[in-house]
Amino acid sequence: GIQVEQSPPDLILQEGANSTLRCNFSDSVNNLQWFHQNPWGQLINLFYIPSGTKQNGRLSATTVATERYSLLYISSSQTTDSGVYFCAVGGNQFYFGTGTSLTVIP
Amino acid sequence: ETGVTQSPTHLIKTRGQQVTLRCSSQSGHNTVSWYQQALGQGPQFIFQYYREEENGRGNFPPRFSGLQFPNYSSELNVNALELDDSALYLCASSSDSSGNTIYFGEGSWLTVV
């Protein structure tokens, strides 16, 4: 299967700070999505981004498919951004990384 | 709110028992996938159903089985439960078999004792 590596594994930020989360993957994919998992376990879809750049409010993502990586940018972080961020790649079957656990402190 | 609902939300079973987890997909979605997420790990693909047929399977033993119904809702059945089956089970629905954008339910937390 496709290997997915996410970094950093853990991140602690002061409220208002910016951060960049990285996802490297081992093979060409036609689908890449970023998710945020809240403390209750729900995975919320943030971006469908197999290539290119997208922005949604304080969040943006960039995927460079030819170099097999994707970046998730969080600007002006808020405590509600806390949780685990997952990158998932694939098509019919999604391969997930082990996530980046983000804690935003007031 | 993703429109994907799962039940039950929490359950405790004894080793060796059987469990059935249920998922109602988002309206209009004909593809359902199931994932197992162990504590501290990312979700792992169990299998996918597309229009009532299995459309791909991950590295899980045959005691993990599933069904998809004509209304596209789905069940995950696990027989002969083992302690390592304790995990969060997630259902995801999408609008076609390529899974362009997938939407997850809130999951079912299974504890095997």
Coordinates of C-alpha atoms in Angstrom, one line a residue:
Chain A
G1 CA 0.0 0.0 0.0
I2 CA 0.9 3.7 -0.1
Q3 CA 3.0 5.0 2.7
V4 CA 1.8 8.3 4.3
E5 CA 4.0 10.2 6.6
Q6 CA 2.9 13.3 8.5
S7 CA 5.0 15.8 10.4
P8 CA 5.3 17.0 13.0
P9 CA 3.6 14.3 15.1
D10 CA 2.7 16.8 17.8
L11 CA 2.4 20.6 17.8
I12 CA 1.7 23.1 20.6
L13 CA 0.8 26.6 19.6
Q14 CA -0.1 29.8 21.3
E15 CA -3.4 31.2 20.1
G16 CA -2.9 33.5 17.2
A17 CA 0.2 31.7 15.9
N18 CA 0.6 30.2 12.4
S19 CA 1.6 26.6 11.6
T20 CA 2.4 24.3 8.7
L21 CA 1.6 20.6 8.7
R22 CA 3.2 18.3 6.1
C23 CA 2.2 15.1 4.4
N24 CA 4.5 13.0 2.3
F25 CA 3.2 10.0 0.3
S26 CA 5.1 7.3 -1.4
D27 CA 3.2 6.9 -4.7
S28 CA 1.2 8.8 -7.3
V29 CA -2.4 9.4 -6.1
N30 CA -5.5 10.8 -7.7
N31 CA -7.1 11.8 -4.5
L32 CA -5.8 13.5 -1.4
Q33 CA -7.9 14.9 1.4
W34 CA -7.1 16.6 4.7
F35 CA -9.3 15.9 7.7
H36 CA -9.6 17.3 11.2
Q37 CA -10.6 14.8 13.9
N38 CA -12.3 16.4 16.9
P39 CA -12.0 15.0 20.5
W40 CA -15.2 13.0 20.0
G41 CA -13.7 11.1 17.0
Q42 CA -15.5 12.8 14.1
L43 CA -13.4 13.3 11.0
I44 CA -14.3 16.6 9.3
N45 CA -13.3 17.0 5.7
L46 CA -11.2 20.1 5.3
F47 CA -9.9 19.9 1.7
Y48 CA -10.1 17.7 -1.3
I49 CA -6.8 18.6 -3.0
P50 CA -5.1 16.1 -5.3
S51 CA -3.1 19.0 -6.7
G52 CA -2.8 22.8 -6.6
T53 CA -3.8 25.2 -3.8
K54 CA -7.0 25.9 -2.0
Q55 CA -8.0 28.3 0.7
N56 CA -10.9 28.3 3.1
G57 CA -10.8 31.1 5.7
R58 CA -7.8 30.7 7.9
L59 CA -6.9 27.3 6.4
S60 CA -5.2 26.7 3.1
A61 CA -3.6 23.7 1.5
T62 CA -1.1 23.0 -1.3
T63 CA -0.4 19.7 -3.0
V64 CA 2.6 19.2 -5.2
A65 CA 1.7 15.9 -6.8
T66 CA 4.9 15.5 -8.8
E67 CA 6.9 15.7 -5.6
R68 CA 4.4 13.7 -3.5
Y69 CA 3.7 16.0 -0.7
S70 CA 1.0 18.3 0.6
L71 CA 1.0 21.1 3.1
L72 CA -1.8 22.4 5.4
Y73 CA -1.4 25.9 6.6
I74 CA -3.3 27.2 9.7
S75 CA -3.1 30.9 10.3
S76 CA -4.1 32.8 13.4
S77 CA -4.8 29.6 15.2
Q78 CA -7.7 29.4 17.7
T79 CA -8.3 26.9 20.5
T80 CA -11.1 25.3 18.4
D81 CA -8.4 24.3 15.9
S82 CA -7.1 21.8 18.5
G83 CA -7.4 18.1 17.5
V84 CA -5.7 15.7 15.2
Y85 CA -5.1 16.5 11.5
F86 CA -4.9 13.7 9.1
C87 CA -3.9 13.5 5.5
A88 CA -5.5 10.7 3.5
V89 CA -4.5 9.6 0.0
G90 CA -5.7 7.0 -2.5
G91 CA -8.8 6.5 -4.6
N92 CA -11.2 3.8 -3.7
Q93 CA -9.2 3.0 -0.6
F94 CA -7.7 5.7 1.5
Y95 CA -4.4 5.5 3.2
F96 CA -4.1 7.7 6.3
G97 CA -1.0 9.0 8.0
T98 CA -0.7 8.8 11.8
G99 CA -1.7 12.4 12.1
T100 CA -0.5 15.6 13.6
S101 CA -1.9 16.3 17.1
L102 CA -2.4 20.1 17.5
T103 CA -3.0 21.8 20.8
V104 CA -3.7 25.5 20.7
I105 CA -3.4 27.2 24.1
P106 CA -5.0 30.5 25.0
Chain B
E1 CA -22.8 17.7 10.3
T2 CA -21.8 15.3 7.5
G3 CA -25.2 13.5 7.0
V4 CA -23.6 10.2 7.8
T5 CA -25.0 8.5 10.9
Q6 CA -23.6 5.5 12.8
S7 CA -25.0 3.4 15.6
P8 CA -24.4 2.5 18.3
T9 CA -22.0 5.2 19.4
H10 CA -20.5 3.1 22.2
L11 CA -20.6 -0.5 23.1
I12 CA -18.8 -3.1 25.2
K13 CA -18.5 -6.7 24.1
T14 CA -16.9 -9.8 25.5
R15 CA -14.1 -11.6 23.7
G16 CA -15.6 -14.3 21.3
Q17 CA -18.9 -12.4 20.8
Q18 CA -20.2 -11.0 17.6
V19 CA -21.0 -7.4 16.9
T20 CA -23.0 -5.5 14.2
L21 CA -22.4 -1.8 13.5
R22 CA -24.7 0.3 11.4
C23 CA -24.2 3.2 9.1
S24 CA -26.6 5.4 7.1
S25 CA -24.9 7.2 4.3
Q26 CA -25.4 10.7 3.2
S27 CA -28.4 11.1 0.9
G28 CA -27.5 10.3 -2.7
H29 CA -24.3 8.5 -1.8
N30 CA -24.0 5.0 -3.2
T31 CA -20.6 4.1 -1.8
V32 CA -19.8 3.2 1.8
S33 CA -16.4 2.5 3.3
W34 CA -15.5 1.2 6.7
Y35 CA -12.4 2.0 8.6
Q36 CA -10.9 0.9 11.9
Q37 CA -9.0 3.4 14.0
A38 CA -7.0 2.1 16.9
L39 CA -6.0 4.5 19.7
G40 CA -3.2 6.8 18.5
Q41 CA -3.3 5.6 14.9
G42 CA -4.8 6.7 11.7
P43 CA -7.8 5.0 10.3
Q44 CA -7.2 1.7 8.4
F45 CA -9.4 0.7 5.5
I46 CA -11.5 -2.4 6.1
F47 CA -13.7 -2.6 3.0
Q48 CA -15.9 -0.6 0.6
Y49 CA -19.3 -1.3 -0.8
Y50 CA -20.6 0.2 -4.1
R51 CA -24.2 -0.4 -5.1
E52 CA -24.5 -3.4 -2.7
E53 CA -21.3 -5.1 -3.9
E54 CA -18.0 -5.3 -2.2
N55 CA -15.6 -3.0 -4.1
G56 CA -12.3 -3.5 -2.3
R57 CA -11.0 -4.9 0.9
G58 CA -8.1 -4.1 3.2
N59 CA -5.9 -6.4 5.2
F60 CA -8.6 -7.7 7.5
P61 CA -9.5 -11.3 8.2
P62 CA -12.8 -12.8 6.9
R63 CA -14.4 -12.5 10.3
F64 CA -14.9 -8.9 9.3
S65 CA -17.8 -8.9 6.9
G66 CA -20.3 -6.3 5.6
L67 CA -23.5 -5.6 3.8
Q68 CA -24.9 -2.8 1.9
F69 CA -28.7 -2.5 1.5
P70 CA -30.7 -1.1 -1.5
N71 CA -31.0 2.2 0.3
Y72 CA -27.2 2.3 0.5
S73 CA -27.1 2.0 4.3
S74 CA -24.5 -0.5 5.5
E75 CA -23.6 -2.9 8.3
L76 CA -20.2 -4.1 9.5
N77 CA -20.2 -7.4 11.3
V78 CA -17.3 -8.7 13.3
N79 CA -17.3 -12.3 14.5
A80 CA -15.2 -14.0 17.2
L81 CA -14.2 -10.7 18.7
E82 CA -10.6 -10.3 20.0
L83 CA -9.2 -7.8 22.4
D84 CA -7.4 -6.1 19.6
D85 CA -10.7 -5.3 17.8
S86 CA -11.2 -2.6 20.4
A87 CA -11.2 0.6 18.3
L88 CA -13.2 3.4 16.8
Y89 CA -15.1 2.1 13.7
L90 CA -15.7 4.8 11.1
C91 CA -18.1 4.7 8.2
A92 CA -17.6 7.0 5.2
S93 CA -19.9 7.7 2.3
S94 CA -19.2 9.2 -1.1
S95 CA -21.1 9.8 -4.3
D96 CA -19.3 7.3 -6.6
S97 CA -16.9 4.4 -6.4
S98 CA -13.8 6.6 -6.9
G99 CA -14.6 8.3 -3.6
N100 CA -14.0 11.9 -4.8
T101 CA -14.8 13.5 -1.5
I102 CA -15.7 11.3 1.5
Y103 CA -17.8 12.1 4.5
F104 CA -17.4 10.3 7.8
G105 CA -19.8 9.5 10.5
E106 CA -19.1 10.1 14.2
G107 CA -18.0 6.5 14.6
S108 CA -18.8 3.6 16.9
W109 CA -16.5 3.1 19.8
L110 CA -16.1 -0.7 20.5
T111 CA -14.4 -2.0 23.6
V112 CA -13.8 -5.8 23.8
V113 CA -13.1 -7.1 27.3

